[in-house]
Amino acid sequence: ALPISSGIALVQTRYGTMAELPGTFHAKLTAVVLLTIAVAYIQVLMPRAQQGDAAAMRRIQLIGRLTAPLAILAVVFAVLTFG
């Protein structure tokens, strides 16, 4: 929630509208949305994995490998966009 709310605040204060944003902002927004979806899916799978569901645990491990690169991309594109 913090990356999304801070992104909205930065857009409103610096650019006014989404139409004026550079492509790097859209890349950042995409990374944040994908990261949010990945973390939410992991949260959905956690109860099943805790009950011993091996397939759920494998999915968590696979998706978990994507979260760090997505977070890094979001930060890099945020710096490129907002300086």
Coordinates of C-alpha atoms in Angstrom, one line a residue:
A1 CA 0.0 0.0 0.0
L2 CA 2.9 2.4 0.8
P3 CA 4.4 2.2 -2.7
I4 CA 1.0 2.8 -4.3
S5 CA 0.0 5.7 -2.1
S6 CA 3.5 7.4 -2.3
G7 CA 3.3 7.0 -6.1
I8 CA -0.1 8.7 -6.3
A9 CA 1.2 11.5 -4.1
L10 CA 4.3 12.0 -6.2
V11 CA 2.2 12.0 -9.4
Q12 CA -0.2 14.6 -8.1
T13 CA 2.6 16.9 -6.8
R14 CA 5.0 16.7 -9.7
Y15 CA 3.0 15.9 -12.8
G16 CA -0.7 16.6 -12.1
T17 CA -1.9 13.8 -14.5
M18 CA -0.9 10.4 -15.6
A19 CA -0.7 11.5 -19.2
E20 CA 2.4 13.6 -18.4
L21 CA 4.3 10.8 -16.9
P22 CA 7.4 9.3 -18.6
G23 CA 7.6 5.6 -19.6
T24 CA 9.8 4.8 -16.6
F25 CA 6.8 5.6 -14.3
H26 CA 4.7 3.0 -16.1
A27 CA 7.5 0.5 -15.8
K28 CA 7.6 1.2 -12.0
L29 CA 3.8 1.0 -11.7
T30 CA 3.9 -2.4 -13.5
A31 CA 6.6 -3.7 -11.2
V32 CA 4.6 -2.6 -8.1
V33 CA 1.4 -4.1 -9.4
L34 CA 3.1 -7.4 -10.2
L35 CA 4.9 -7.4 -6.8
T36 CA 1.6 -6.8 -5.0
I37 CA -0.1 -9.6 -6.9
A38 CA 2.8 -12.0 -6.1
V39 CA 2.7 -11.2 -2.4
A40 CA -1.1 -11.5 -2.2
Y41 CA -0.9 -14.9 -3.9
I42 CA 1.8 -16.0 -1.5
Q43 CA -0.5 -15.0 1.4
V44 CA -3.3 -17.0 -0.1
L45 CA -1.1 -20.1 -0.5
M46 CA 0.4 -19.9 3.0
P47 CA -2.4 -21.6 4.9
R48 CA -2.3 -24.6 2.5
A49 CA 1.5 -24.8 2.7
Q50 CA 1.3 -24.7 6.5
Q51 CA -1.0 -27.7 6.4
G52 CA 1.5 -29.7 4.5
D53 CA 0.5 -29.0 0.8
A54 CA 3.7 -29.6 -1.1
A55 CA 2.4 -28.1 -4.3
A56 CA 1.5 -24.8 -2.5
M57 CA 5.0 -24.7 -1.0
R58 CA 6.6 -25.1 -4.4
R59 CA 4.4 -22.3 -5.8
I60 CA 5.4 -20.1 -2.9
Q61 CA 9.1 -20.8 -3.5
L62 CA 8.7 -20.1 -7.2
I63 CA 6.8 -16.8 -6.8
G64 CA 9.1 -15.8 -3.9
R65 CA 12.0 -15.8 -6.3
L66 CA 10.2 -13.1 -8.3
T67 CA 9.5 -10.7 -5.5
A68 CA 13.1 -9.4 -4.9
P69 CA 13.7 -8.6 -8.6
L70 CA 10.3 -6.9 -8.8
A71 CA 11.0 -4.8 -5.7
I72 CA 14.4 -3.8 -7.1
L73 CA 12.9 -2.9 -10.5
A74 CA 10.2 -0.8 -8.8
V75 CA 12.9 1.1 -6.8
V76 CA 15.2 1.6 -9.8
F77 CA 12.3 2.9 -12.0
A78 CA 11.1 5.1 -9.2
V79 CA 14.5 6.7 -8.9
L80 CA 14.7 7.1 -12.7
T81 CA 11.3 8.7 -12.7
F82 CA 11.3 10.9 -9.7
G83 CA 15.1 11.5 -9.3

